[in-house]
Structures are given as C-alpha cells and as structure tokens.
Coordinates of N, CA and C and ligand atoms in Angstrom, one line a residue:
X519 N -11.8 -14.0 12.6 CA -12.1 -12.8 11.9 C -10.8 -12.3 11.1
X520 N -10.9 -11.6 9.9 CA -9.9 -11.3 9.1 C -9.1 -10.1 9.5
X521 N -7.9 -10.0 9.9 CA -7.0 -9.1 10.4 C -7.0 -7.6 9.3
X522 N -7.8 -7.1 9.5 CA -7.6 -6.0 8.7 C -6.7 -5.2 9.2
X523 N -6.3 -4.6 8.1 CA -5.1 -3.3 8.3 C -5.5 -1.9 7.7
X524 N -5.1 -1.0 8.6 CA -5.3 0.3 7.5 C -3.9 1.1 7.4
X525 N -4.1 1.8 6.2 CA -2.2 1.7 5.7 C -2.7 3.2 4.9
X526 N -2.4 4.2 6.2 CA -2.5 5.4 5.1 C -1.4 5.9 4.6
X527 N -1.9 6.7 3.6 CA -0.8 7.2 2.6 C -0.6 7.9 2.2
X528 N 0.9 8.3 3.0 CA 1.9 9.8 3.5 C 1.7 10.7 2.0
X529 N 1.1 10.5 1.2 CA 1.3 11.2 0.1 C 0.3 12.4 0.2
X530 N -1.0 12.2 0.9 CA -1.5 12.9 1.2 C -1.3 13.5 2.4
X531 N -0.6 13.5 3.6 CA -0.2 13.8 4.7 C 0.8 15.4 4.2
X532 N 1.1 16.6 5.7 CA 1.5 17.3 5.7 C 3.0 17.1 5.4
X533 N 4.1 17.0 4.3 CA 5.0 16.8 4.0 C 6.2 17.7 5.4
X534 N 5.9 18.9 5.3 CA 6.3 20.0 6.1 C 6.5 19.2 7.8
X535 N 5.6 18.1 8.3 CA 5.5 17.9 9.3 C 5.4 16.3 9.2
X536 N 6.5 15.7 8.7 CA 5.9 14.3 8.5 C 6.0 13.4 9.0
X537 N 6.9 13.7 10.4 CA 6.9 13.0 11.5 C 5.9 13.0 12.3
X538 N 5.8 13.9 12.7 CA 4.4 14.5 13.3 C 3.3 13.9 12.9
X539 N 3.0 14.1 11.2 CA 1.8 13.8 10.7 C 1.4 12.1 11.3
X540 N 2.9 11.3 11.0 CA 2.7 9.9 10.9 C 2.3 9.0 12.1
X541 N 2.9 10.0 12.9 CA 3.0 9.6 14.4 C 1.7 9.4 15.3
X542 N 1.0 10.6 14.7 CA -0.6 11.3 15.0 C -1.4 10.2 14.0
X543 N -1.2 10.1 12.9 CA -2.2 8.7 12.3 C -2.1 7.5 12.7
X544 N -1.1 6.7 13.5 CA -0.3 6.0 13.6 C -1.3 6.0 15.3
X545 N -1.0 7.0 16.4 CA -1.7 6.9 17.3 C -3.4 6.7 17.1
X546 N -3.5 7.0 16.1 CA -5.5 7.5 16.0 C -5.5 5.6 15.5
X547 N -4.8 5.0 15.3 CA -4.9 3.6 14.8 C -4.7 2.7 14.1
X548 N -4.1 3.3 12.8 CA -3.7 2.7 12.2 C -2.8 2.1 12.2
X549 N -2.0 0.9 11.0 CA -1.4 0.0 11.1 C -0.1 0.3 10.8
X550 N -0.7 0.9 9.4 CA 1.0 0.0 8.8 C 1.3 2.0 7.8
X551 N 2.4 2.1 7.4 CA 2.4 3.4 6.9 C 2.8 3.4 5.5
X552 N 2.2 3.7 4.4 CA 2.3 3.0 3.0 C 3.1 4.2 2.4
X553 N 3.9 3.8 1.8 CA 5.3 5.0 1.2 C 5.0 5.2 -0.4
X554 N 4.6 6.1 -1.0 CA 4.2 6.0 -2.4 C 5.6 6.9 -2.9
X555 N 6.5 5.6 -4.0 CA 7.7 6.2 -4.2 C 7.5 6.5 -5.9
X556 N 7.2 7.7 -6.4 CA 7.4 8.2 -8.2 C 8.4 8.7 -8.5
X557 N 8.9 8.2 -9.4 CA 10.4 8.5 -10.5 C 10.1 9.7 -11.6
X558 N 9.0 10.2 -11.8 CA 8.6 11.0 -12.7 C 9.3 10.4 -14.4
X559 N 8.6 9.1 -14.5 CA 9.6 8.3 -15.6 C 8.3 7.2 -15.5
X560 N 8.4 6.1 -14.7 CA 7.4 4.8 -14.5 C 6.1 5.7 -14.3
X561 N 5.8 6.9 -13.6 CA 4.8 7.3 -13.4 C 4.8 8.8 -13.2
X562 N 3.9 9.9 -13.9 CA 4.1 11.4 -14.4 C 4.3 12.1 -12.5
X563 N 4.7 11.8 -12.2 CA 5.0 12.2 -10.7 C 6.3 12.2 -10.1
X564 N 6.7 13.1 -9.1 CA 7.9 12.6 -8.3 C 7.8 13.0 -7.1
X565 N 8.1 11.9 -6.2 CA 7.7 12.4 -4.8 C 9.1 11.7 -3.8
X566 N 9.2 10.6 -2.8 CA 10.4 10.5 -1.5 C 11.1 9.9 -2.1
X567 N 11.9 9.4 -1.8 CA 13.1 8.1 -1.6 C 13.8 7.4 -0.1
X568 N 14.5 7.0 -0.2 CA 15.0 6.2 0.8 C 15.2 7.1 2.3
X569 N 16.2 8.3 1.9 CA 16.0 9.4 3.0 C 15.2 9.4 3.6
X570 N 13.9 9.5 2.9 CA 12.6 9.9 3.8 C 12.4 8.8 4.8
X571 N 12.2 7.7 4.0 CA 11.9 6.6 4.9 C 12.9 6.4 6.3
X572 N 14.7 6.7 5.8 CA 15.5 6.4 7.1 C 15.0 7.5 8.2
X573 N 14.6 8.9 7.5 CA 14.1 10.0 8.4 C 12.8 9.7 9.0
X574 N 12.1 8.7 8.6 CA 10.7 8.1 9.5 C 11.6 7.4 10.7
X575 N 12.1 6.2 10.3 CA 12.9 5.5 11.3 C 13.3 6.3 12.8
X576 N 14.3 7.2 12.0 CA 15.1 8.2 13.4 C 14.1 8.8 14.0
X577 N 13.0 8.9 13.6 CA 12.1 9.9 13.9 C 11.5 8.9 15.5
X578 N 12.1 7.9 15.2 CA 11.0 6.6 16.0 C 9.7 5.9 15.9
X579 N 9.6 6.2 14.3 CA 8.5 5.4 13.6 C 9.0 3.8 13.8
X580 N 8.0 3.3 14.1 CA 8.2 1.7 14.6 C 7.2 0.8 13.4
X581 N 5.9 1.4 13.7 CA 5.2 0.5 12.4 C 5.7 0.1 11.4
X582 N 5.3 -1.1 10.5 CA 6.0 -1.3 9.4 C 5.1 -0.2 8.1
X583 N 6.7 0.3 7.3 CA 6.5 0.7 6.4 C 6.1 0.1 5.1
X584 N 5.3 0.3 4.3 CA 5.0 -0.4 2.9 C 5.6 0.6 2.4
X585 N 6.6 0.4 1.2 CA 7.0 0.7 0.3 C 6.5 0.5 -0.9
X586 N 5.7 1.5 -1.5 CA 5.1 1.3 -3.0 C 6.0 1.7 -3.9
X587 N 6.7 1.0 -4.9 CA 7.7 1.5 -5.8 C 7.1 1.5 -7.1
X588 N 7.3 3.1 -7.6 CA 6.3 3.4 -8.9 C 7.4 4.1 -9.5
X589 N 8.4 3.1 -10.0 CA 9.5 3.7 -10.5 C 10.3 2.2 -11.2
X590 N 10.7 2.6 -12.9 CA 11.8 1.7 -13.3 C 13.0 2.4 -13.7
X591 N 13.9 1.5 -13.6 CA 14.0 0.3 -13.0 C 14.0 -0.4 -11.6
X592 N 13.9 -1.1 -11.0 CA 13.0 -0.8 -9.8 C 14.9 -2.0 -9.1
X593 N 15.4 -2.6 -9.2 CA 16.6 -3.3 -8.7 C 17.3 -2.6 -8.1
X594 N 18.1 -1.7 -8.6 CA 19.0 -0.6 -7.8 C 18.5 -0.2 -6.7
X595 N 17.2 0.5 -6.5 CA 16.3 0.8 -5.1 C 16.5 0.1 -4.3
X596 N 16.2 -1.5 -4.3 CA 15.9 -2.0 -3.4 C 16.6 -2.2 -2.1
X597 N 17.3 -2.1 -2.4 CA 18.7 -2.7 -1.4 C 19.1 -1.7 -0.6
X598 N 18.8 -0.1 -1.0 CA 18.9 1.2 -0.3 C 17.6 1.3 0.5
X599 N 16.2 0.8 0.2 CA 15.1 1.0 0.8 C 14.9 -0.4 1.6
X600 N 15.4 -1.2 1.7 CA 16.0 -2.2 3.0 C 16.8 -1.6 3.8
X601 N 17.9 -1.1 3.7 CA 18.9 -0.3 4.4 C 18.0 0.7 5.2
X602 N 17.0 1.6 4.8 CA 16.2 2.5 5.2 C 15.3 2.3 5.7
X603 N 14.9 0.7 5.9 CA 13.8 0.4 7.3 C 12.7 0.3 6.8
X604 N 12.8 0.1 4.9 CA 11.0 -0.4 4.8 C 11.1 -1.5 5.2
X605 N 9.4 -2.5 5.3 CA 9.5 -3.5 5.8 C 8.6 -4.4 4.5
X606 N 7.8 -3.6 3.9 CA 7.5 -4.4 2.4 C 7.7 -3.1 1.5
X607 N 8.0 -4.4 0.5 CA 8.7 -3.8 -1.0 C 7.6 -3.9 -1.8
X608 N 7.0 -2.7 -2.5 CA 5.8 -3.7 -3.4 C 6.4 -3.2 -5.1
X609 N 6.2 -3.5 -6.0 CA 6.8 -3.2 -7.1 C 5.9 -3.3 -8.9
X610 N 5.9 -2.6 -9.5 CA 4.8 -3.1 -10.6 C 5.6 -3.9 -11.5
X611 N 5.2 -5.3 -12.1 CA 5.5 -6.0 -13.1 C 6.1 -5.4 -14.1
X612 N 5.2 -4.5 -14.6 CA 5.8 -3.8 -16.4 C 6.8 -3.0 -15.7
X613 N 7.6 -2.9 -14.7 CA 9.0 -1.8 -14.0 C 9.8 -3.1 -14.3
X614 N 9.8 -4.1 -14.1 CA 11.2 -5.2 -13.6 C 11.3 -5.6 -14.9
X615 N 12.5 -5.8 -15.3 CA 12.7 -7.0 -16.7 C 12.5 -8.3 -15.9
X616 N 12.8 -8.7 -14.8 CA 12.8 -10.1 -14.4 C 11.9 -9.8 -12.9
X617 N 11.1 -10.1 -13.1 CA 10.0 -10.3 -11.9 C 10.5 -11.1 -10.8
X618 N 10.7 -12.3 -11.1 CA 11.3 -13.5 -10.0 C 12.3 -13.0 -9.3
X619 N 13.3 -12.4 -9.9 CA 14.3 -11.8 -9.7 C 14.6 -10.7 -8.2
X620 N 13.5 -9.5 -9.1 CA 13.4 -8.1 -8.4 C 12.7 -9.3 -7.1
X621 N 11.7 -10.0 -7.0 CA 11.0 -10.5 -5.7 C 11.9 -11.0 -4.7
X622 N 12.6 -12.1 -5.2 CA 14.0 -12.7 -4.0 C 15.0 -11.6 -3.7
X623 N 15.7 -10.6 -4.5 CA 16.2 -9.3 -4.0 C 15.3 -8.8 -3.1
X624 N 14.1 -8.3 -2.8 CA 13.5 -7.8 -1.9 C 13.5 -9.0 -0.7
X625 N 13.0 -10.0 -0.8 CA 13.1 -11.3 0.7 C 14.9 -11.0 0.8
X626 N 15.8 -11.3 0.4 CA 16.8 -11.7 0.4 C 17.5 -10.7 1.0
X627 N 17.0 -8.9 0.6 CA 17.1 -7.7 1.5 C 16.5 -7.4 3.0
X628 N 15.6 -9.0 3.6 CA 15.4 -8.9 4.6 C 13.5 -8.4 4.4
X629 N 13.3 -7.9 3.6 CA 12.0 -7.5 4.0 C 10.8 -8.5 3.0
X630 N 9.9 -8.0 3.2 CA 8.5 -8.7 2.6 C 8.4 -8.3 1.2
X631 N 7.9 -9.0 0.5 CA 7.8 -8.6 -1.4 C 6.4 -9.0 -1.7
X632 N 6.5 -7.4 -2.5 CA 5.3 -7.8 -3.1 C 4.5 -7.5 -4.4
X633 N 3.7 -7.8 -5.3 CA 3.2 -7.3 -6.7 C 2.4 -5.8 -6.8
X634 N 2.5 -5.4 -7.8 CA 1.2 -4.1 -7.8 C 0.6 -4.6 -9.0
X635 N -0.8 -4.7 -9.0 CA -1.2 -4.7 -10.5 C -2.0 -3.2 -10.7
X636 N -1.5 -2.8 -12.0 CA -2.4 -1.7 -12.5 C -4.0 -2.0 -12.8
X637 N -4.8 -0.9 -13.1 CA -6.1 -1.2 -13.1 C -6.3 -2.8 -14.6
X638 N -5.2 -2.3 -15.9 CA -5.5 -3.4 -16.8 C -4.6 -4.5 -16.5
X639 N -3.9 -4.3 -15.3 CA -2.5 -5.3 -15.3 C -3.6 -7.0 -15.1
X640 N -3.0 -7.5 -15.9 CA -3.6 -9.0 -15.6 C -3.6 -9.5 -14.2
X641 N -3.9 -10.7 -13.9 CA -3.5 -11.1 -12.1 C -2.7 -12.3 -12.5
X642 N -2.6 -12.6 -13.9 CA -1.7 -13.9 -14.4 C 0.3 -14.0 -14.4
X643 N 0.1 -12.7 -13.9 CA 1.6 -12.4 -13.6 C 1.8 -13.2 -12.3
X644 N 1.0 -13.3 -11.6 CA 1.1 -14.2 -10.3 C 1.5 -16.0 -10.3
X645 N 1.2 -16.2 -11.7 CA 1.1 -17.7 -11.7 C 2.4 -18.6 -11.3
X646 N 2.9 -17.9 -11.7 CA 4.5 -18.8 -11.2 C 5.5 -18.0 -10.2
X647 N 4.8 -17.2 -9.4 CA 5.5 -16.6 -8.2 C 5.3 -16.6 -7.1
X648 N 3.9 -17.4 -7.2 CA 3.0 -17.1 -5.7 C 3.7 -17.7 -4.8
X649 N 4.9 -18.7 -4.8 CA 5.5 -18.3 -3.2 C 6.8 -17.9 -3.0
X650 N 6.8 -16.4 -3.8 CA 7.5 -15.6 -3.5 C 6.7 -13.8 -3.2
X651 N 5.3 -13.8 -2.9 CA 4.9 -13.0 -2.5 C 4.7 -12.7 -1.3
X652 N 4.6 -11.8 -0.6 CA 4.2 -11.5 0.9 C 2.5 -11.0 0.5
X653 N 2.6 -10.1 -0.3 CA 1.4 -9.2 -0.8 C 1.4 -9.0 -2.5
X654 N 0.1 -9.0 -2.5 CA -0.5 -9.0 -3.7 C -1.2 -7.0 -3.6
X655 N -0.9 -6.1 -4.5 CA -1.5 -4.7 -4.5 C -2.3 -4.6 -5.6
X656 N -3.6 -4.5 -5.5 CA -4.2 -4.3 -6.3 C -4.7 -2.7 -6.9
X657 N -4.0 -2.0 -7.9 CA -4.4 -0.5 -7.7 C -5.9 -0.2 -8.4
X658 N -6.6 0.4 -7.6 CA -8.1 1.0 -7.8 C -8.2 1.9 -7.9
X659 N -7.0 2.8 -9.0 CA -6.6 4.3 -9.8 C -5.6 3.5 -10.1
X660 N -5.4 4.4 -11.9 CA -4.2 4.3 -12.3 C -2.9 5.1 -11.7
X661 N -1.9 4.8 -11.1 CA -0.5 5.3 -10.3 C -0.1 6.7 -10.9
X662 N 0.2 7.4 -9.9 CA 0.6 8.3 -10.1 C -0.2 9.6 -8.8
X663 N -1.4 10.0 -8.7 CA -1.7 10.9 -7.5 C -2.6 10.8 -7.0
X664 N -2.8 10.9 -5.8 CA -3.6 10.7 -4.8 C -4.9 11.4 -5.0
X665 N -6.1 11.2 -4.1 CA -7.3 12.1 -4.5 C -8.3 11.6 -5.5
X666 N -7.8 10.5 -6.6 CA -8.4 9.9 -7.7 C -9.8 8.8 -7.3
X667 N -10.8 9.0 -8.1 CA -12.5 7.8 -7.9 C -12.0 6.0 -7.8
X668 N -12.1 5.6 -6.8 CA -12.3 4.4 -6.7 C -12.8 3.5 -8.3
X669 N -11.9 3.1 -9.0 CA -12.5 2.2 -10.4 C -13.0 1.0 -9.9
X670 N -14.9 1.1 -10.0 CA -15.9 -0.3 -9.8 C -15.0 -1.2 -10.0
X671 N -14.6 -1.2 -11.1 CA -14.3 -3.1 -12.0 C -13.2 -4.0 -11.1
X672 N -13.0 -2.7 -10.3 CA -11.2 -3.3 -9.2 C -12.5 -4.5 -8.0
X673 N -13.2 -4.5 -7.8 CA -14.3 -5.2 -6.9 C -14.3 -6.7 -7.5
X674 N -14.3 -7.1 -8.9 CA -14.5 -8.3 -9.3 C -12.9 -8.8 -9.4
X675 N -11.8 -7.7 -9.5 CA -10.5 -8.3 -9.7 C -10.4 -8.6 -8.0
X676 N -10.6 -8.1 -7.0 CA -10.0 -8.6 -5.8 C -11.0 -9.7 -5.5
X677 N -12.1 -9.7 -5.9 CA -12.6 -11.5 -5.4 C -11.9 -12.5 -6.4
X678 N -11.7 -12.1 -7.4 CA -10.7 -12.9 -8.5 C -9.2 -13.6 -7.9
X679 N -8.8 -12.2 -6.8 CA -7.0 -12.2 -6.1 C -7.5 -13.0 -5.2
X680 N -8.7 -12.7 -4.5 CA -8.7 -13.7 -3.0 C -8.9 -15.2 -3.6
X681 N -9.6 -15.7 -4.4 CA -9.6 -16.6 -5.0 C -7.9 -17.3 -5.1
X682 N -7.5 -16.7 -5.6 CA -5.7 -17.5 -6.4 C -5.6 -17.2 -4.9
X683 N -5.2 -16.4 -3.7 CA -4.8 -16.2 -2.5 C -5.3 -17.7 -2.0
X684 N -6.2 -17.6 -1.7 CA -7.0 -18.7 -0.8 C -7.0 -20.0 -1.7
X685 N -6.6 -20.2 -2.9 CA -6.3 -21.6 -3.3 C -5.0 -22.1 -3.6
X686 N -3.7 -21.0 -3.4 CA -2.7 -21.1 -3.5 C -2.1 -21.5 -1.8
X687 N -2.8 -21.3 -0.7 CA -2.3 -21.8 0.4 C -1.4 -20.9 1.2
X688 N -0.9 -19.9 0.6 CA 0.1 -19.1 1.4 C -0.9 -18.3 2.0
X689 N 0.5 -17.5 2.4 CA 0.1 -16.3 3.5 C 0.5 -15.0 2.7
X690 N -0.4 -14.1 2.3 CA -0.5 -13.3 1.6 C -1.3 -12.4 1.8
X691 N -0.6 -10.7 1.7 CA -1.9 -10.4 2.2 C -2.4 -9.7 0.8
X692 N -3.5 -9.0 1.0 CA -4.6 -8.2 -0.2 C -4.8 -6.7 0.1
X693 N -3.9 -6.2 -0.7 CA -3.9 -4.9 -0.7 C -4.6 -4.3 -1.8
X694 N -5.1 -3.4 -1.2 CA -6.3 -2.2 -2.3 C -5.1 -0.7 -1.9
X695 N -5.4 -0.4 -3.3 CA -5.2 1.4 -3.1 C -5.7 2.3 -4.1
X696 N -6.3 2.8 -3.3 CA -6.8 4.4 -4.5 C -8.6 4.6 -4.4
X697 N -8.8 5.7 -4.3 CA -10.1 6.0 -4.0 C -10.7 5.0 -3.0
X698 N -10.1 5.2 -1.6 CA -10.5 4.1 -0.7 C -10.7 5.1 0.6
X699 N -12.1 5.2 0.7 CA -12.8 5.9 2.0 C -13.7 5.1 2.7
X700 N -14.2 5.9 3.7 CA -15.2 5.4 5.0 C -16.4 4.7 4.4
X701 N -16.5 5.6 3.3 CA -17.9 4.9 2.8 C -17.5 4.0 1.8
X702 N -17.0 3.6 1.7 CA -16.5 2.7 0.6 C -15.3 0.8 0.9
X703 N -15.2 1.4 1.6 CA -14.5 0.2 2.6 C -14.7 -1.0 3.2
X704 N -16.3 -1.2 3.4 CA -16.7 -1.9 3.6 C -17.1 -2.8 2.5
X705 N -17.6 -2.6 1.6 CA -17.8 -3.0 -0.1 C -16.4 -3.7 -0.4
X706 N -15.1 -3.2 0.2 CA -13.9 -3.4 -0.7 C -13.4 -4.8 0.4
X707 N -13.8 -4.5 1.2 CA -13.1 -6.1 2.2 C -14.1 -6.9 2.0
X708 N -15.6 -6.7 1.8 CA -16.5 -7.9 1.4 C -15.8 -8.2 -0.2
X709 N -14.9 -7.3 -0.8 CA -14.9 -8.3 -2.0 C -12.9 -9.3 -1.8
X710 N -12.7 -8.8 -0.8 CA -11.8 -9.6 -0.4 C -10.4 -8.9 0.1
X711 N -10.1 -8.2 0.4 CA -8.9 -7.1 0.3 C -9.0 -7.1 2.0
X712 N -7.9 -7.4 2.4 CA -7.5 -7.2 4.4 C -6.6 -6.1 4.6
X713 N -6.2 -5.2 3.5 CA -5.5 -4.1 3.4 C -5.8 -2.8 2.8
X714 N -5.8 -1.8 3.7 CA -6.6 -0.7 3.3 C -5.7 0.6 3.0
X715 N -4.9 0.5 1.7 CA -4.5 2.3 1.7 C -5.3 3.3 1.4
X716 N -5.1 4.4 2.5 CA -6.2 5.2 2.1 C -5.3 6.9 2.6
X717 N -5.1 7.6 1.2 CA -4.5 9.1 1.5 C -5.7 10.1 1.7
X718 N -6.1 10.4 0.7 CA -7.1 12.0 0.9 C -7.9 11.2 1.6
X719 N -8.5 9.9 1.8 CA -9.4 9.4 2.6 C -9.4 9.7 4.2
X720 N -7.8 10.1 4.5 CA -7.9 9.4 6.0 C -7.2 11.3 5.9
X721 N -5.8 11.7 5.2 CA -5.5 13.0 5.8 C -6.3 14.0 4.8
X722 N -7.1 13.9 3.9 CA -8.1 15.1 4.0 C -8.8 15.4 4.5
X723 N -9.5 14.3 5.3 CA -10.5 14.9 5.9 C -10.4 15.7 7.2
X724 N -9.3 16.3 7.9 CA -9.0 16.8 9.1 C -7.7 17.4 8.9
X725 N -7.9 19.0 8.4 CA -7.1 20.0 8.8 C -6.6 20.8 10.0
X726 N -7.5 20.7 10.8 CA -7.0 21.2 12.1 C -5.9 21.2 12.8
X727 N -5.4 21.9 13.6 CA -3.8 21.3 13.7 C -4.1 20.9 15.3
X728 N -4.8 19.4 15.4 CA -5.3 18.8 16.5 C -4.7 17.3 16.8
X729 N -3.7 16.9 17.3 CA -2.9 15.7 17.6 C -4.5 14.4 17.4
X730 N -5.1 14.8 17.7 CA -6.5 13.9 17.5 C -7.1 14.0 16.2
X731 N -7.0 14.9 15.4 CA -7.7 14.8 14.3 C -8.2 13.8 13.5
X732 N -7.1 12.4 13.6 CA -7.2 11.6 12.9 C -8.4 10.6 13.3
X733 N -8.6 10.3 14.9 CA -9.1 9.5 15.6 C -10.6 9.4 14.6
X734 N -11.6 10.3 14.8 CA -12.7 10.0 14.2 C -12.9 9.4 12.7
X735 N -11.8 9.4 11.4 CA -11.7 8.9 10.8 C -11.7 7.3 10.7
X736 N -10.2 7.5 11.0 CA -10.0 6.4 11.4 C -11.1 5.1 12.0
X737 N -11.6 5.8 13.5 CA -13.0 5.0 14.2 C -14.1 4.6 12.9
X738 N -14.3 5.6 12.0 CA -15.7 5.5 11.1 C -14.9 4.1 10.6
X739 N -13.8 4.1 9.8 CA -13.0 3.3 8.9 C -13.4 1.7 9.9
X740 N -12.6 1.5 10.8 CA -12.8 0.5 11.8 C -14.4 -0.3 11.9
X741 N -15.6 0.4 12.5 CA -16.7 0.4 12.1 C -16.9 -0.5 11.0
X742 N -16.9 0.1 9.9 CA -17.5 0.2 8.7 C -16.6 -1.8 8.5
X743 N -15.3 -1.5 9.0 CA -14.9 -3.2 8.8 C -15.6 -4.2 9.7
X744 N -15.9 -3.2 11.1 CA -16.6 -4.7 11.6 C -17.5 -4.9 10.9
X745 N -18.9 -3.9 10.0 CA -19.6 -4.6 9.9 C -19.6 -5.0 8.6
X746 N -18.4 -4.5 7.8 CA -18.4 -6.1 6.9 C -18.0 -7.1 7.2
X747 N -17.8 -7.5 8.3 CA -16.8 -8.5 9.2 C -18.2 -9.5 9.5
X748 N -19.6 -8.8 9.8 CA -20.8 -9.6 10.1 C -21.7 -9.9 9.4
X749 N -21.2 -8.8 8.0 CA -22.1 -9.6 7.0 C -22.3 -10.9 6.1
Ligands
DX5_1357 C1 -1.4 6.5 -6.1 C2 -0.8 6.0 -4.9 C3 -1.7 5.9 -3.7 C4 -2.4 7.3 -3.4 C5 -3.7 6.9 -2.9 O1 -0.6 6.3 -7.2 O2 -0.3 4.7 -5.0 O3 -1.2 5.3 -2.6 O4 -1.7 8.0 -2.4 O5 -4.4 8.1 -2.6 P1 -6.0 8.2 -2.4 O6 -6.3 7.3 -1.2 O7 -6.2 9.6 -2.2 O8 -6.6 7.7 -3.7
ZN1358 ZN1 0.4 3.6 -3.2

C-alpha cells in the first residue's frame, strides 16, 4: 500500500503559538511539517525564514521539515535552511538560473531536493534531472496564500507526474499543495500524489484551544486515504 503522508502547513497554523501549534498537529498524526517560505519578490507575500525553522528544532520538533522556497534567488538560502534543520528543500524552476545546480547544493547540504511546478509550470523541466530529485511538488493554487480552491486541471498533471515518477525508476515522492481537504483527498491520491499539504484544510477547521483539536481532522483525512487505497 502507498505510504501516504500528510504535511500540514504552518502557514495557516497559530504563528503566536507555533511550537505548540506543531507539536499538537504533529501528535493528532501527521507526518511531515511543510514550511512555506515568501520573499515578497518571487511571490506577493512575506512570511519565515531559517530562524523559524532553527526555533522548531529547539523547540524539539523531530519530524522532518519540508521546506517550500517561494523566493529568488533561491542559492544563498539553502545552505542556512540546512544549517536550520530542514530536511527537504523544495524550490520553483523559474527562482534558479541553474536548476541542476540549486538541486546538488540542496543534496550536497545534506538534505532531500526537490521541484515545485506552478499551476502552468510544464513537468518538462524534470527531464534531465530526475535523479537528482527527492520530490516532485505539484502546486494546485498559484503561490503565494493559503485558503485558495483546489485547480481541477492539477488531477490530469499528477497522473501525468506519477507516470515520469513510475517510469523513471527512482524514489520520489508526489507532492500536492493547495486547496487540499477531507473531502477532496481522496480524488488527489487516486490521481497519484503520496503527499498531502494541507493548511486551512487541517488548522482551520479547529479553533478551540484543545491539545486534541486536530485529531478528528486529521482521522477524516486518514479515512478518506484508506479508501482510496481500496478503490
Ligand atoms: C501556498 C502555499 C501552501 C499553502 C496551502 O503558496 O505553498 O502551502 O499554505 O494552503 P491551503 O492548504 O490553505 O491551500
Ligand atoms: Zn507550500
């Protein structure tokens, strides 16, 4: 059965409390903790940097972090957000002048590398790198803020990614982000995706200030993959 992951994302999380927050989604079950980093430059937003992430670490955050970098130029970062305890690097194509490049600086920093395609980004940027990826990210909103409609046409590009994935031989995984909920999740791993970021999905739905809050989400999310897992 396909190792799914769910990788929520701290952007929508209580900033005020983000240790806390992480720690509490992180118990309710999820996997992996996905870092959305804006330059207010590569994308009309500005949100963490490396600090944050070292301040997850001390915190005694252990899961691995995904680092989404939605910022050019994207080289200079890397090497400080290694130092800081991400554990994947993901980066968009149109940020790097040298793609191959920015990818072996991320492996070569110790951690996992990986692509982002935008909603029009082609998947052809893959052709002469695929084994230098960890992860392939497919975004299902254009970058920049959380809360945004799941884009249908992202459904035919990830059976398109699992395809080059699964005929290229590596180990790679398939990441989705953006307008990714309970109800919708299931649809998104039948079309091939083993990676689930999901922000307003997983911390809007539970304001309460209840160390469990997260648990019932989360459970529906789990669900909903076994039973694409049987169809
Ligand atoms: C958007 C970010 C996403 C965002 C997803 O640019 O990359 O990770 O937080 O948020 P939701 O799940 O609310 O669409
Ligand atoms: Zn992201």
């Amino acid at each position: 059965m396909t190792d799914y992951q769910i990788a929520p994302s701290i952007l929508s999380a209580d900033f005020a409390r983000l240790g806390e927050e992480v720690e509490n989604v992180l118990a309710a079950g999820a996997d992996i903790v996905h870092f959305d980093v804006m330059d207010n430059h590569y994308v009309p937003n500005l949100t963490i940097g490396p600090l944050v992430c070292e301040a997850l670490r001390k915190h005694g955050i252990e899961a691995p972090i995904d680092v989404h970098l939605m910022v050019k130029p994207v080289d200079r970062i890397i090497p400080d957000f290694a130092s800081a305890g991400a554990s994947y690097i993901t980066f968009h194509p149109e940020a790097s002048e040298h793609i191959d490049r920015s990818l072996s600086l991320i492996r070569d920093s110790g951690c996992r590398a990986g692509l982002v395609f935008n909603p029009a980004t082609p998947l052809s940027y893959l052709e002469h790198v695929m084994d230098k990826v960890d992860m392939v990210l497919l975004m299902s909103v254009n970058p920049g803020f959380g809360g945004q409609s799941f884009i249908p046409a992202t459904l035919d590009k990830l059976r398109s990614a699992r395809a080059l994935i699964d005929e290229s031989g590596f180990d790679i995984r398939l990441e989705i982000d953006g307008g990714v909920k309970a109800d919708n999740i299931a649809e998104i791993a039948s079309a091939g995706a083993d990676t689930f970021v999901s922000g307003s999905g997983i911390f809007g739905c539970a304001q309460a200030d209840d160390p469990h809050r997260y648990d019932s989400i989360l459970r529906q999310m789990r669900d909903e993959l076994e039973r694409a897992a049987s169809i």
